Coordinates of N, CA and C and ligand atoms in Angstrom, one line a residue:
M1 N 15.7 3.2 -11.3 CA 15.9 3.2 -9.9 C 15.9 1.7 -9.4
S2 N 16.7 1.5 -8.4 CA 16.7 0.1 -7.8 C 16.7 0.2 -6.3
A3 N 16.6 -0.9 -5.6 CA 16.6 -0.9 -4.2 C 17.9 -0.3 -3.6
A4 N 19.0 -0.3 -4.5 CA 20.3 0.2 -4.0 C 20.2 1.7 -3.9
D5 N 19.2 2.4 -4.5 CA 19.1 3.8 -4.4 C 18.4 4.3 -3.2
F6 N 17.7 3.3 -2.5 CA 17.0 3.7 -1.3 C 18.0 3.8 -0.1
L7 N 17.6 4.7 0.8 CA 18.4 4.7 2.1 C 17.5 3.9 3.1
F8 N 18.0 2.8 3.5 CA 17.2 2.1 4.5 C 17.8 2.5 5.9
L9 N 17.2 3.5 6.5 CA 17.7 4.0 7.7 C 16.6 4.1 8.8
P10 N 16.6 3.2 9.8 CA 17.5 2.1 10.0 C 17.3 1.0 9.0
P11 N 18.2 0.1 8.8 CA 18.1 -0.9 7.8 C 17.2 -2.0 8.1
V12 N 16.0 -1.7 8.6 CA 15.0 -2.7 9.0 C 13.7 -2.3 8.5
I13 N 12.9 -3.3 8.0 CA 11.6 -3.1 7.4 C 10.6 -3.8 8.2
A14 N 9.5 -3.1 8.6 CA 8.5 -3.8 9.5 C 7.7 -4.7 8.6
H15 N 7.8 -6.0 8.9 CA 7.2 -7.1 8.1 C 5.7 -7.2 8.4
R16 N 4.9 -6.9 7.4 CA 3.5 -6.8 7.5 C 3.1 -5.8 8.5
G17 N 3.8 -4.7 8.7 CA 3.7 -3.8 9.8 C 4.5 -4.4 10.9
V18 N 4.2 -3.8 12.1 CA 4.9 -4.5 13.3 C 4.0 -5.6 13.8
R19 N 4.2 -6.8 13.2 CA 3.2 -7.8 13.5 C 3.4 -8.5 14.8
S20 N 4.5 -8.2 15.5 CA 4.7 -8.7 16.9 C 3.8 -7.9 17.9
Q21 N 3.4 -6.7 17.5 CA 2.7 -5.8 18.4 C 1.3 -5.5 18.0
A22 N 0.9 -5.8 16.8 CA -0.4 -5.5 16.3 C -0.8 -6.5 15.2
P23 N -2.1 -6.7 14.9 CA -2.4 -7.7 13.9 C -1.8 -7.3 12.5
E24 N -1.1 -8.3 11.9 CA -0.4 -8.0 10.7 C -1.3 -7.4 9.6
N25 N -0.6 -6.6 8.7 CA -1.3 -6.0 7.6 C -2.6 -5.2 8.0
T26 N -2.5 -4.6 9.1 CA -3.6 -3.6 9.5 C -3.0 -2.3 9.7
L27 N -3.9 -1.3 9.7 CA -3.3 0.1 9.9 C -2.8 0.2 11.3
A28 N -3.3 -0.6 12.3 CA -2.7 -0.6 13.6 C -1.2 -1.0 13.6
A29 N -0.9 -2.0 12.7 CA 0.5 -2.4 12.6 C 1.3 -1.4 11.9
F30 N 0.7 -0.6 11.0 CA 1.5 0.5 10.4 C 1.8 1.6 11.4
K31 N 0.8 1.8 12.2 CA 0.9 2.9 13.2 C 2.0 2.5 14.2
K32 N 2.1 1.3 14.6 CA 3.2 0.8 15.5 C 4.6 1.1 14.9
A33 N 4.7 0.9 13.6 CA 6.0 1.2 12.9 C 6.3 2.7 13.0
R34 N 5.3 3.5 12.8 CA 5.6 5.0 12.9 C 6.0 5.3 14.3
E35 N 5.3 4.8 15.3 CA 5.5 5.1 16.7 C 6.9 4.6 17.1
E36 N 7.4 3.5 16.5 CA 8.7 3.0 16.8 C 9.8 3.5 16.0
G37 N 9.5 4.5 15.1 CA 10.6 5.2 14.4 C 11.1 4.3 13.2
I38 N 10.2 3.4 12.8 CA 10.6 2.5 11.6 C 10.0 3.2 10.4
L39 N 10.9 3.4 9.4 CA 10.5 4.2 8.2 C 9.8 3.3 7.2
W40 N 10.3 2.1 7.0 CA 9.8 1.2 6.0 C 8.8 0.1 6.5
I41 N 7.8 -0.1 5.6 CA 6.8 -1.2 5.9 C 6.7 -2.1 4.7
E42 N 6.7 -3.4 4.9 CA 6.4 -4.3 3.9 C 4.9 -4.8 4.1
T43 N 4.2 -4.9 3.0 CA 2.8 -5.4 3.1 C 2.4 -6.3 1.9
D44 N 1.5 -7.2 2.1 CA 1.1 -8.1 1.0 C -0.2 -7.7 0.4
I45 N -0.3 -7.7 -1.0 CA -1.5 -7.2 -1.7 C -2.1 -8.4 -2.5
K46 N -3.5 -8.4 -2.3 CA -4.3 -9.3 -3.1 C -5.6 -8.6 -3.5
L47 N -6.3 -9.2 -4.4 CA -7.6 -8.6 -4.8 C -8.8 -9.4 -4.2
T48 N -9.8 -8.6 -3.9 CA -11.1 -9.2 -3.5 C -11.7 -9.8 -4.8
H49 N -12.8 -10.5 -4.6 CA -13.5 -11.1 -5.8 C -13.8 -10.1 -6.9
D50 N -14.2 -8.9 -6.4 CA -14.6 -7.8 -7.4 C -13.4 -6.9 -7.7
G51 N -12.2 -7.4 -7.4 CA -11.0 -6.6 -8.0 C -10.6 -5.4 -7.2
V52 N -10.9 -5.4 -5.9 CA -10.4 -4.3 -5.0 C -9.1 -4.7 -4.3
P53 N -8.0 -4.0 -4.5 CA -6.8 -4.4 -3.8 C -6.8 -4.1 -2.3
V54 N -6.4 -5.1 -1.6 CA -6.4 -5.1 -0.1 C -5.1 -5.7 0.5
L55 N -4.9 -5.4 1.8 CA -3.8 -5.9 2.4 C -4.1 -7.3 3.0
M56 N -3.5 -8.3 2.5 CA -3.8 -9.7 3.0 C -2.7 -10.6 2.7
H57 N -2.3 -11.4 3.6 CA -1.2 -12.4 3.4 C -1.6 -13.7 2.8
D58 N -2.6 -14.3 3.5 CA -3.0 -15.7 3.1 C -4.0 -15.7 2.0
D59 N -4.1 -16.8 1.3 CA -5.1 -17.0 0.2 C -6.5 -17.1 0.8
T60 N -6.6 -17.5 2.1 CA -7.9 -17.6 2.8 C -8.0 -16.6 3.9
L61 N -9.3 -16.3 4.3 CA -9.5 -15.3 5.3 C -9.4 -15.8 6.8
D62 N -9.4 -17.1 6.9 CA -9.6 -17.7 8.2 C -8.6 -17.3 9.3
R63 N -7.3 -17.2 9.0 CA -6.3 -17.0 10.1 C -6.4 -15.6 10.6
T64 N -6.5 -14.6 9.7 CA -6.4 -13.2 10.2 C -7.6 -12.4 10.2
T65 N -8.8 -13.0 9.9 CA -10.0 -12.2 10.0 C -11.1 -13.1 10.6
S66 N -12.3 -12.5 10.8 CA -13.5 -13.2 11.3 C -14.2 -13.9 10.1
G67 N -13.6 -13.8 8.9 CA -14.3 -14.4 7.7 C -13.7 -15.8 7.5
K68 N -14.3 -16.5 6.5 CA -13.9 -17.9 6.2 C -13.8 -18.0 4.7
G69 N -12.9 -18.9 4.2 CA -12.8 -19.2 2.8 C -11.9 -18.3 2.0
P70 N -11.8 -18.6 0.7 CA -10.8 -17.9 -0.1 C -11.1 -16.3 -0.2
V71 N -10.0 -15.6 -0.1 CA -10.0 -14.1 -0.3 C -10.7 -13.8 -1.7
A72 N -10.3 -14.6 -2.7 CA -10.7 -14.4 -4.1 C -12.2 -14.6 -4.3
D73 N -12.9 -15.2 -3.2 CA -14.3 -15.4 -3.4 C -15.2 -14.3 -2.8
M74 N -14.6 -13.4 -2.0 CA -15.4 -12.4 -1.3 C -15.4 -11.0 -1.9
H75 N -16.5 -10.4 -2.0 CA -16.6 -9.0 -2.5 C -16.1 -8.1 -1.4
W76 N -15.7 -6.9 -1.8 CA -15.2 -5.9 -0.9 C -16.3 -5.5 0.1
A77 N -17.5 -5.4 -0.4 CA -18.6 -5.0 0.5 C -18.7 -5.8 1.7
E78 N -18.4 -7.1 1.6 CA -18.4 -8.1 2.7 C -17.1 -8.0 3.5
M79 N -16.0 -8.0 2.7 CA -14.7 -8.1 3.4 C -14.4 -6.9 4.2
G80 N -14.9 -5.7 3.8 CA -14.6 -4.5 4.5 C -15.3 -4.5 5.9
K81 N -16.2 -5.4 6.1 CA -16.9 -5.4 7.4 C -16.2 -6.4 8.4
L82 N -15.3 -7.2 7.9 CA -14.7 -8.3 8.8 C -13.9 -7.7 9.9
D83 N -13.8 -8.4 11.0 CA -12.9 -8.0 12.1 C -11.5 -8.6 11.8
A84 N -10.5 -7.7 11.6 CA -9.2 -8.2 11.3 C -8.2 -8.1 12.4
G85 N -8.8 -7.9 13.7 CA -7.9 -7.7 14.8 C -8.1 -8.6 16.0
S86 N -9.3 -9.1 16.2 CA -9.6 -9.9 17.4 C -8.7 -11.2 17.5
W87 N -8.4 -11.8 16.4 CA -7.6 -13.0 16.4 C -6.3 -12.8 17.1
F88 N -5.8 -11.5 17.0 CA -4.5 -11.2 17.6 C -4.7 -10.8 19.0
N89 N -5.7 -10.0 19.3 CA -6.0 -9.5 20.7 C -7.3 -8.8 20.6
P90 N -8.2 -9.1 21.6 CA -9.6 -8.4 21.5 C -9.5 -6.9 21.5
S91 N -8.4 -6.3 22.0 CA -8.3 -4.9 22.0 C -8.2 -4.3 20.6
F92 N -7.9 -5.2 19.6 CA -7.8 -4.7 18.2 C -9.1 -5.1 17.4
A93 N -10.2 -5.3 18.1 CA -11.4 -5.7 17.4 C -11.9 -4.7 16.4
E94 N -11.5 -3.5 16.5 CA -12.0 -2.4 15.5 C -11.2 -2.5 14.2
E95 N -10.1 -3.2 14.1 CA -9.3 -3.2 12.9 C -10.1 -3.9 11.8
R96 N -9.9 -3.3 10.6 CA -10.6 -3.8 9.4 C -9.5 -4.2 8.4
V97 N -9.8 -5.0 7.4 CA -8.9 -5.3 6.3 C -8.6 -3.9 5.6
P98 N -7.4 -3.4 5.5 CA -7.2 -2.1 4.9 C -7.2 -2.2 3.4
L99 N -7.7 -1.2 2.7 CA -7.6 -1.0 1.3 C -6.2 -0.7 1.0
L100 N -5.7 -1.0 -0.2 CA -4.4 -0.6 -0.6 C -4.3 1.0 -0.5
A101 N -5.4 1.6 -1.0 CA -5.4 3.1 -1.0 C -5.2 3.7 0.4
E102 N -5.8 3.0 1.4 CA -5.6 3.5 2.8 C -4.2 3.4 3.3
A103 N -3.6 2.2 2.9 CA -2.2 2.0 3.3 C -1.2 3.0 2.7
L104 N -1.5 3.3 1.4 CA -0.6 4.2 0.7 C -0.8 5.6 1.3
R105 N -2.0 6.0 1.5 CA -2.2 7.3 2.1 C -1.5 7.4 3.5
Y106 N -1.6 6.4 4.3 CA -1.0 6.4 5.6 C 0.5 6.6 5.4
T107 N 1.1 5.9 4.5 CA 2.5 5.9 4.2 C 2.9 7.4 3.8
L108 N 2.2 7.9 2.9 CA 2.5 9.3 2.4 C 2.3 10.3 3.5
D109 N 1.2 10.2 4.2 CA 0.9 11.2 5.3 C 1.9 11.2 6.4
N110 N 2.6 10.1 6.6 CA 3.5 10.0 7.7 C 5.0 10.0 7.2
N111 N 5.1 10.3 5.9 CA 6.5 10.4 5.3 C 7.3 9.1 5.5
M112 N 6.5 8.0 5.3 CA 7.2 6.7 5.4 C 7.5 6.1 4.0
R113 N 8.0 4.9 4.0 CA 8.2 4.2 2.7 C 7.6 2.8 2.7
I114 N 7.2 2.3 1.5 CA 6.5 1.1 1.5 C 7.0 0.1 0.5
N115 N 7.0 -1.2 0.9 CA 7.3 -2.3 -0.1 C 6.0 -3.0 -0.3
L116 N 5.5 -3.0 -1.5 CA 4.2 -3.7 -1.8 C 4.6 -5.1 -2.4
E117 N 4.3 -6.1 -1.6 CA 4.5 -7.4 -2.1 C 3.3 -7.9 -2.8
L118 N 3.4 -8.1 -4.1 CA 2.2 -8.6 -4.9 C 2.1 -10.1 -4.7
K119 N 0.9 -10.4 -4.1 CA 0.7 -11.9 -3.7 C -0.6 -12.3 -4.3
P120 N -0.6 -12.5 -5.6 CA -1.9 -12.8 -6.3 C -2.4 -14.1 -5.8
C121 N -3.8 -14.2 -5.7 CA -4.4 -15.5 -5.4 C -4.3 -16.3 -6.7
P122 N -4.4 -17.6 -6.6 CA -4.1 -18.5 -7.8 C -4.9 -18.0 -9.0
G123 N -4.2 -17.9 -10.1 CA -4.9 -17.5 -11.4 C -5.2 -16.0 -11.5
R124 N -4.7 -15.2 -10.6 CA -5.1 -13.8 -10.6 C -3.9 -12.8 -10.8
T125 N -2.9 -13.4 -11.3 CA -1.6 -12.6 -11.4 C -1.8 -11.2 -12.2
Q126 N -2.2 -11.4 -13.4 CA -2.3 -10.2 -14.2 C -3.2 -9.1 -13.6
A127 N -4.4 -9.5 -13.2 CA -5.3 -8.5 -12.6 C -4.7 -7.9 -11.4
T128 N -4.1 -8.7 -10.5 CA -3.5 -8.1 -9.3 C -2.5 -7.1 -9.5
V129 N -1.6 -7.4 -10.5 CA -0.5 -6.4 -10.7 C -1.1 -5.1 -11.4
M130 N -2.0 -5.3 -12.3 CA -2.5 -4.1 -13.0 C -3.3 -3.2 -12.1
V131 N -4.2 -3.8 -11.4 CA -5.0 -3.0 -10.5 C -4.2 -2.3 -9.4
T132 N -3.2 -3.1 -8.9 CA -2.4 -2.5 -7.8 C -1.5 -1.3 -8.3
L133 N -0.9 -1.6 -9.4 CA 0.0 -0.5 -9.9 C -0.8 0.7 -10.4
I134 N -1.9 0.5 -11.1 CA -2.7 1.6 -11.6 C -3.2 2.4 -10.4
E135 N -3.7 1.7 -9.4 CA -4.3 2.4 -8.3 C -3.2 3.2 -7.5
A136 N -2.0 2.5 -7.3 CA -0.9 3.2 -6.6 C -0.4 4.4 -7.3
A137 N -0.4 4.3 -8.7 CA 0.1 5.4 -9.5 C -0.8 6.6 -9.4
K138 N -2.1 6.4 -9.2 CA -3.1 7.5 -9.1 C -2.8 8.3 -7.8
I139 N -2.4 7.6 -6.8 CA -2.2 8.2 -5.5 C -0.8 8.7 -5.3
W140 N 0.1 8.1 -5.9 CA 1.5 8.4 -5.5 C 2.0 9.6 -6.2
P141 N 2.6 10.6 -5.4 CA 3.1 11.8 -6.1 C 4.4 11.5 -6.8
H142 N 4.6 12.2 -7.9 CA 5.7 12.0 -8.8 C 7.0 12.3 -8.1
D143 N 7.0 13.2 -7.2 CA 8.2 13.7 -6.5 C 8.5 12.9 -5.2
Y144 N 7.8 11.8 -4.9 CA 8.0 11.1 -3.7 C 8.7 9.8 -4.1
P145 N 9.7 9.3 -3.3 CA 10.3 8.0 -3.7 C 9.3 6.9 -3.9
P146 N 9.4 6.2 -5.0 CA 8.3 5.2 -5.4 C 8.3 4.1 -4.4
P147 N 7.1 3.3 -4.5 CA 7.0 2.1 -3.7 C 8.0 1.1 -4.2
L148 N 8.5 0.2 -3.4 CA 9.3 -0.9 -3.8 C 8.4 -2.1 -4.1
I149 N 8.3 -2.6 -5.3 CA 7.4 -3.6 -5.7 C 8.2 -5.0 -5.5
S150 N 7.6 -6.0 -5.0 CA 8.2 -7.3 -4.9 C 7.2 -8.4 -5.1
S151 N 7.7 -9.6 -5.5 CA 6.9 -10.7 -5.6 C 7.7 -12.0 -5.7
F152 N 7.1 -13.1 -5.3 CA 7.6 -14.4 -5.6 C 7.3 -14.8 -7.1
D153 N 6.3 -14.1 -7.6 CA 5.7 -14.4 -8.9 C 6.5 -13.7 -10.0
T154 N 7.2 -14.4 -10.8 CA 8.0 -13.8 -11.9 C 7.1 -13.0 -12.9
E155 N 6.0 -13.6 -13.3 CA 5.1 -13.0 -14.2 C 4.6 -11.6 -13.7
A156 N 4.4 -11.6 -12.4 CA 3.9 -10.3 -11.8 C 4.9 -9.2 -11.9
L157 N 6.2 -9.6 -11.7 CA 7.3 -8.6 -11.8 C 7.5 -8.1 -13.3
V158 N 7.3 -9.0 -14.2 CA 7.5 -8.6 -15.6 C 6.4 -7.7 -16.0
I159 N 5.1 -7.9 -15.6 CA 4.0 -7.0 -15.9 C 4.3 -5.7 -15.2
A160 N 4.7 -5.7 -14.0 CA 5.0 -4.5 -13.2 C 6.1 -3.7 -14.0
S161 N 7.1 -4.4 -14.5 CA 8.2 -3.6 -15.2 C 7.7 -2.9 -16.5
R162 N 6.6 -3.5 -17.1 CA 6.1 -2.9 -18.3 C 5.2 -1.6 -17.9
L163 N 4.5 -1.8 -16.8 CA 3.6 -0.7 -16.4 C 4.4 0.5 -15.8
H164 N 5.4 0.1 -15.0 CA 6.2 1.2 -14.3 C 7.7 0.8 -14.3
P165 N 8.3 1.0 -15.4 CA 9.7 0.6 -15.5 C 10.6 1.3 -14.5
D166 N 10.2 2.5 -14.1 CA 11.0 3.3 -13.1 C 10.7 2.9 -11.6
W167 N 9.8 2.1 -11.4 CA 9.5 1.7 -10.0 C 10.4 0.4 -9.7
P168 N 11.2 0.4 -8.6 CA 12.1 -0.7 -8.3 C 11.4 -2.0 -8.0
R169 N 12.0 -3.1 -8.4 CA 11.3 -4.4 -8.3 C 12.3 -5.4 -7.7
G170 N 11.8 -6.1 -6.7 CA 12.6 -7.1 -6.0 C 12.0 -8.5 -6.2
L171 N 12.8 -9.5 -6.6 CA 12.4 -10.9 -6.8 C 12.5 -11.6 -5.4
L172 N 11.4 -12.1 -4.9 CA 11.5 -12.9 -3.7 C 11.9 -14.3 -4.0
L173 N 12.8 -14.8 -3.2 CA 13.2 -16.2 -3.3 C 13.2 -16.9 -1.9
D174 N 12.5 -18.1 -1.8 CA 12.5 -18.7 -0.5 C 13.4 -19.9 -0.4
D175 N 14.3 -20.0 -1.4 CA 15.4 -21.0 -1.3 C 16.6 -20.5 -2.1
W176 N 17.7 -21.2 -1.9 CA 18.9 -20.8 -2.7 C 18.8 -21.5 -4.1
H177 N 19.1 -20.7 -5.2 CA 19.1 -21.3 -6.5 C 20.4 -20.8 -7.2
D178 N 21.2 -21.8 -7.6 CA 22.5 -21.4 -8.3 C 22.2 -20.5 -9.5
D179 N 21.0 -20.7 -10.1 CA 20.7 -19.9 -11.3 C 20.0 -18.6 -11.0
W180 N 20.4 -18.0 -9.8 CA 19.7 -16.8 -9.4 C 19.8 -15.6 -10.4
R181 N 20.9 -15.6 -11.2 CA 21.1 -14.5 -12.2 C 20.1 -14.6 -13.2
D182 N 19.8 -15.8 -13.7 CA 18.8 -16.0 -14.8 C 17.4 -15.7 -14.2
R183 N 17.1 -16.1 -13.0 CA 15.8 -15.8 -12.4 C 15.6 -14.3 -12.3
L184 N 16.6 -13.6 -11.9 CA 16.5 -12.2 -11.7 C 16.3 -11.5 -13.0
S185 N 17.0 -11.9 -14.0 CA 16.9 -11.3 -15.3 C 15.5 -11.6 -16.0
K186 N 15.1 -12.9 -15.8 CA 13.8 -13.3 -16.4 C 12.6 -12.5 -15.7
A187 N 12.8 -12.1 -14.4 CA 11.8 -11.4 -13.7 C 11.9 -9.9 -14.0
N188 N 12.9 -9.5 -14.6 CA 13.1 -8.0 -14.9 C 13.2 -7.2 -13.6
A189 N 13.8 -7.8 -12.6 CA 13.9 -7.2 -11.3 C 15.3 -6.7 -11.0
D190 N 15.4 -5.8 -10.0 CA 16.8 -5.3 -9.7 C 17.3 -5.7 -8.4
S191 N 16.5 -6.2 -7.5 CA 17.0 -6.6 -6.2 C 16.5 -8.1 -5.9
I192 N 17.2 -8.7 -5.0 CA 16.7 -10.0 -4.5 C 16.3 -9.9 -3.1
H193 N 15.1 -10.5 -2.8 CA 14.6 -10.5 -1.4 C 14.6 -11.9 -1.0
M194 N 15.6 -12.3 -0.2 CA 16.0 -13.7 0.0 C 15.6 -14.1 1.4
K195 N 15.1 -15.4 1.5 CA 14.9 -15.9 2.8 C 16.2 -16.0 3.6
A196 N 16.2 -15.4 4.8 CA 17.5 -15.2 5.5 C 18.2 -16.5 5.9
D197 N 17.3 -17.6 6.2 CA 17.9 -18.8 6.6 C 18.8 -19.5 5.6
V198 N 18.7 -19.2 4.3 CA 19.5 -19.9 3.4 C 20.7 -19.0 2.9
L199 N 20.9 -17.8 3.6 CA 22.0 -17.0 3.2 C 23.3 -17.4 4.0
S200 N 24.4 -17.3 3.4 CA 25.7 -17.6 4.0 C 26.6 -16.5 3.5
A201 N 27.8 -16.4 4.2 CA 28.8 -15.4 3.8 C 29.2 -15.6 2.3
E202 N 29.4 -16.8 1.9 CA 29.8 -17.2 0.6 C 28.7 -16.8 -0.4
R203 N 27.5 -17.1 -0.1 CA 26.4 -16.8 -1.0 C 26.2 -15.3 -1.2
M204 N 26.3 -14.6 0.0 CA 26.1 -13.1 0.0 C 27.2 -12.5 -0.9
H205 N 28.4 -13.1 -0.8 CA 29.6 -12.6 -1.6 C 29.3 -12.6 -3.1
Q206 N 28.5 -13.6 -3.5 CA 28.2 -13.7 -5.0 C 27.3 -12.5 -5.3
F207 N 26.4 -12.1 -4.5 CA 25.5 -11.0 -4.8 C 26.3 -9.7 -4.7
V208 N 27.1 -9.6 -3.7 CA 27.9 -8.3 -3.6 C 28.8 -8.1 -4.8
K209 N 29.4 -9.2 -5.2 CA 30.3 -9.1 -6.4 C 29.6 -8.7 -7.6
A210 N 28.4 -9.2 -7.7 CA 27.5 -8.9 -8.9 C 26.8 -7.5 -8.7
E211 N 27.0 -6.9 -7.6 CA 26.4 -5.6 -7.3 C 24.8 -5.7 -7.3
V212 N 24.3 -6.8 -6.9 CA 22.9 -7.0 -6.8 C 22.4 -6.7 -5.3
P213 N 21.6 -5.7 -5.1 CA 21.1 -5.4 -3.8 C 20.3 -6.6 -3.2
V214 N 20.5 -6.9 -2.0 CA 19.8 -8.0 -1.3 C 19.1 -7.5 0.0
L215 N 17.8 -7.9 0.1 CA 17.1 -7.7 1.4 C 16.8 -9.1 1.9
A216 N 16.8 -9.3 3.2 CA 16.6 -10.6 3.8 C 15.4 -10.7 4.7
Y217 N 14.6 -11.8 4.6 CA 13.4 -12.0 5.5 C 13.5 -13.3 6.1
T218 N 12.9 -13.6 7.2 CA 12.4 -12.7 8.2 C 13.4 -12.8 9.3
V219 N 13.9 -11.7 9.9 CA 15.0 -11.7 10.8 C 14.5 -11.1 12.1
N220 N 14.4 -11.9 13.1 CA 14.0 -11.4 14.4 C 15.0 -11.4 15.5
D221 N 16.2 -12.0 15.2 CA 17.3 -12.1 16.1 C 18.3 -11.0 15.8
P222 N 18.5 -10.0 16.7 CA 19.4 -8.9 16.4 C 20.8 -9.3 16.0
L223 N 21.3 -10.4 16.6 CA 22.7 -10.9 16.2 C 22.8 -11.3 14.8
R224 N 21.7 -12.1 14.4 CA 21.7 -12.5 13.0 C 21.5 -11.3 12.0
A225 N 20.7 -10.3 12.4 CA 20.6 -9.1 11.6 C 21.9 -8.5 11.4
K226 N 22.7 -8.3 12.5 CA 24.0 -7.7 12.4 C 24.9 -8.4 11.4
E227 N 24.9 -9.8 11.5 CA 25.7 -10.6 10.7 C 25.4 -10.4 9.2
L228 N 24.1 -10.4 8.9 CA 23.6 -10.3 7.5 C 24.0 -8.9 7.0
L229 N 23.8 -7.9 7.8 CA 24.1 -6.5 7.4 C 25.6 -6.4 7.1
H230 N 26.4 -7.0 8.0 CA 27.8 -7.0 7.8 C 28.2 -7.7 6.5
W231 N 27.5 -8.7 6.1 CA 27.8 -9.4 4.8 C 27.4 -8.5 3.6
G232 N 26.6 -7.5 3.9 CA 26.2 -6.6 2.7 C 24.7 -6.6 2.4
V233 N 23.9 -7.3 3.2 CA 22.4 -7.2 3.1 C 22.1 -5.7 3.3
R234 N 21.2 -5.2 2.5 CA 20.8 -3.7 2.6 C 19.9 -3.5 3.8
A235 N 18.9 -4.4 4.0 CA 18.0 -4.3 5.0 C 17.3 -5.6 5.3
V236 N 16.8 -5.8 6.6 CA 16.2 -7.0 6.9 C 14.7 -6.7 7.2
F237 N 13.9 -7.7 6.9 CA 12.4 -7.6 7.2 C 12.3 -8.2 8.6
S238 N 11.6 -7.6 9.5 CA 11.5 -8.1 10.8 C 10.1 -7.9 11.4
D239 N 9.7 -8.9 12.3 CA 8.5 -8.8 13.0 C 8.6 -7.9 14.2
N240 N 9.9 -7.7 14.7 CA 10.1 -6.8 15.9 C 11.2 -5.8 15.5
P241 N 10.9 -4.9 14.5 CA 11.9 -4.1 13.9 C 12.6 -3.1 15.0
K242 N 11.9 -2.7 16.0 CA 12.4 -1.8 17.0 C 13.6 -2.5 17.7
E243 N 13.4 -3.7 18.1 CA 14.5 -4.5 18.8 C 15.7 -4.6 17.9
I244 N 15.5 -4.8 16.7 CA 16.6 -5.0 15.7 C 17.3 -3.6 15.6
A245 N 16.5 -2.6 15.4 CA 17.1 -1.2 15.2 C 17.9 -0.8 16.4
K246 N 17.4 -1.1 17.6 CA 18.1 -0.7 18.8 C 19.4 -1.4 19.0
A247 N 19.5 -2.6 18.5 CA 20.7 -3.4 18.7 C 21.8 -3.0 17.6
L248 N 21.5 -2.3 16.6 CA 22.5 -2.0 15.5 C 23.4 -0.9 15.9
Ligands
G3P1 O1 8.6 -9.7 1.5 C1 9.2 -10.5 2.5 C2 8.3 -11.5 3.1 O2 7.1 -10.9 3.4 C3 8.0 -12.7 2.1 O3 7.3 -13.7 2.7 O4 5.3 -15.0 3.3 O5 6.0 -13.1 4.8 O6 5.0 -12.6 2.5 P1 5.8 -13.6 3.4
MG2 MG1 5.2 -10.5 2.5

């Protein structure tokens, strides 16, 4: 299976949930996506110090929680108590750092789709991939479309391909590289998730010709989204997915 087999309808993925309306990577941000009729959610996965997979973008807790310091230094017992919403707005003070398991159950219960971006803290690639995929496989029904796995980390994708060859994998790239074919093949991935700013019609044409599915991040301008989709991008990651979907 590859990202090409998914129906992205609408072709918009809520980036860290709907992070323009709720604190990123919280269940409140997932709920916004459901309320707005957005089927797909992208979220970032890291491990706590004691190896519990959680939703978290940064290597440190400071920006998006009431905690401080590296995510990799805190046990789940402590992290689970942090306020993950007040930084965004005091009305979200009850939000906690979600467990991967909670995010997956929310996705399944609401008949949604999920892109798990493996974002290992430094030196924790193997553990992050293994724990995440083993835990996800325990929860995920065999007859439900699998999660889309992605990472900037080539090693993470290779490990994921060994654990779950049938789960689609996307290589994240934050810049243009002429050797993208080699990078894709070294990562054992089937799609490219490309920073939108560096995409052009000519570059997209290379991917389309090679039949490599491309997703583009982060696109908040509806006109730019239309252009990218017109060039053949399968879906865009957006902080305001409803606005994008409405304009298409
Ligand atoms: O997966 C797309 C996008 O989320 C990658 O960048 O930093 O927002 O995780 P970042
Ligand atoms: Mg991400």
